[in-house]
Short mmCIF file of C-alpha atoms in Angstrom, two decimals:
data_model
loop_
_atom_site.label_atom_id
_atom_site.label_comp_id
_atom_site.label_asym_id
_atom_site.label_seq_id
_atom_site.Cartn_x
_atom_site.Cartn_y
_atom_site.Cartn_z
CA UNK A 19 84.92 101.34 106.71
CA UNK A 20 86.06 104.93 106.43
CA UNK A 21 86.22 106.81 103.16
CA UNK A 22 89.83 107.21 101.99
CA UNK A 23 91.29 110.72 101.99
CA UNK A 24 90.88 112.00 98.42
CA UNK A 25 94.11 113.99 98.56
CA UNK A 26 96.07 110.92 99.67
CA UNK A 27 94.44 108.87 96.90
CA UNK A 28 95.57 111.59 94.47
CA UNK A 29 99.15 111.35 95.78
CA UNK A 30 99.12 107.57 95.25
CA UNK A 31 97.60 107.98 91.78
CA UNK A 32 100.32 110.46 90.82
CA UNK A 33 103.03 108.02 91.96
CA UNK A 34 101.42 105.42 89.69
CA UNK A 35 100.94 107.77 86.72
CA UNK A 36 104.41 109.28 86.91
CA UNK A 37 106.06 105.95 87.81
CA UNK A 38 108.04 107.84 90.44
CA UNK A 39 109.70 106.44 93.55
CA UNK A 40 110.75 109.79 95.00
CA UNK A 41 107.63 110.85 96.96
CA UNK A 42 108.43 110.80 100.68
CA UNK A 43 105.48 110.25 102.97
CA UNK A 44 104.77 109.53 106.62
CA UNK A 45 101.51 107.89 107.68
CA UNK A 46 99.88 106.87 110.95
CA UNK A 47 98.04 103.55 110.76
CA UNK A 48 96.37 102.24 113.93
CA UNK A 49 98.95 104.10 116.03
CA UNK A 50 101.99 102.93 114.05
CA UNK A 51 104.06 105.61 112.31
CA UNK A 52 105.46 104.48 108.95
CA UNK A 53 107.82 106.74 107.05
CA UNK A 54 109.55 106.29 103.72
CA UNK A 55 109.15 106.72 100.00
CA UNK A 56 106.28 105.57 97.84
CA UNK A 57 106.82 103.36 94.81
CA UNK A 58 104.51 102.38 91.96
CA UNK A 59 102.79 99.09 92.75
CA UNK A 60 104.43 97.21 89.85
CA UNK A 61 107.93 98.28 90.95
CA UNK A 62 107.13 97.39 94.56
CA UNK A 63 105.84 93.94 93.57
CA UNK A 64 108.89 93.34 91.38
CA UNK A 65 111.30 94.18 94.21
CA UNK A 66 109.46 92.00 96.75
CA UNK A 67 109.37 89.11 94.24
CA UNK A 68 113.10 89.55 93.63
CA UNK A 69 113.91 89.36 97.34
CA UNK A 70 111.73 86.27 97.74
CA UNK A 71 113.22 84.55 94.66
CA UNK A 72 116.71 85.07 96.13
CA UNK A 73 115.70 83.30 99.35
CA UNK A 74 116.22 79.57 99.57
CA UNK A 75 113.28 79.17 101.96
CA UNK A 76 110.86 81.75 100.53
CA UNK A 77 111.39 81.43 96.78
CA UNK A 78 108.04 79.68 96.27
CA UNK A 79 106.20 82.83 97.42
CA UNK A 80 107.74 85.05 94.73
CA UNK A 81 105.14 84.18 92.09
CA UNK A 82 102.37 85.73 94.20
CA UNK A 83 104.10 89.11 94.02
CA UNK A 84 105.04 89.12 90.35
CA UNK A 85 102.96 91.65 88.45
CA UNK A 86 100.17 90.05 86.46
CA UNK A 87 100.25 90.40 82.67
CA UNK A 88 98.78 93.66 81.34
CA UNK A 89 95.49 92.04 80.28
CA UNK A 90 94.93 90.53 83.75
CA UNK A 91 95.31 93.81 85.64
CA UNK A 92 92.30 95.50 87.18
CA UNK A 93 91.01 98.74 85.68
CA UNK A 94 94.07 100.97 85.35
CA UNK A 95 91.85 104.05 85.70
CA UNK A 96 90.55 102.94 89.10
CA UNK A 97 91.74 104.91 92.11
CA UNK A 98 94.59 103.27 94.04
CA UNK A 99 93.57 101.49 97.24
CA UNK A 100 97.04 100.97 98.73
CA UNK A 101 100.28 102.83 99.33
CA UNK A 102 103.44 100.92 98.45
CA UNK A 103 106.40 102.01 100.56
CA UNK A 104 110.03 101.18 99.93
CA UNK A 105 113.02 102.15 102.06
CA UNK A 106 110.42 102.61 104.79
CA UNK A 107 110.65 102.30 108.54
CA UNK A 108 108.18 101.87 111.37
CA UNK A 109 109.12 104.47 113.97
CA UNK A 110 109.29 103.30 117.57
CA UNK A 111 110.69 105.89 119.96
CA UNK A 112 114.04 106.98 118.54
CA UNK A 113 114.39 103.78 116.52
CA UNK A 114 113.37 103.04 112.93
CA UNK A 115 112.56 99.40 112.20
CA UNK A 116 114.22 98.04 110.11
CA UNK A 117 117.21 100.37 110.15
CA UNK A 118 117.86 99.90 106.44
CA UNK A 119 114.23 100.33 105.41
CA UNK A 120 111.66 97.81 104.34
CA UNK A 121 108.82 97.24 101.91
CA UNK A 122 105.34 97.96 103.29
CA UNK A 123 101.88 97.90 101.70
CA UNK A 124 99.32 100.03 103.52
CA UNK A 125 95.59 100.30 102.75
CA UNK A 126 94.79 103.96 102.13
CA UNK A 127 91.47 103.51 103.98
CA UNK A 128 93.42 102.56 107.13
CA UNK A 129 95.52 105.74 107.22
CA UNK A 130 94.53 107.89 110.21
CA UNK A 131 96.92 110.79 109.53
CA UNK A 132 99.67 111.62 107.06
CA UNK A 133 102.21 114.21 106.05
CA UNK A 134 104.51 114.76 103.12
CA UNK A 135 108.13 113.93 103.91
CA UNK A 136 109.82 111.25 105.93
CA UNK A 137 111.27 111.35 109.40
CA UNK A 138 114.67 110.22 110.45
CA UNK A 139 116.49 110.49 113.73
CA UNK A 140 120.00 111.70 114.40
CA UNK A 141 122.11 111.34 117.51
CA UNK A 142 123.01 115.04 117.87
#
């Protein structure tokens, strides 16, 4: 297992500390390019749980994404291990999948390359 990039860990920690969902980031993970904005883990979990609860077929899975109570959370001072993307797309050629953006969780240790900002295509 590779050692996570300390600067990227710091970016993720700042998103958590500031509770911000405005940090745009693009990462390469095993050849896939993912671009979007980071969200704090609790906000990301809440949104995924909300989408699942609203689904007739997937509602039972919502509980697994609901944030645990404060006392059950792991050490809040521990370095983040994952990036939580919202309004994110996997870039494939000139296409972003899904077009409207999705919710992705990426292990920081799996990131091969990254840059600040997100990419979008235009048909100019």
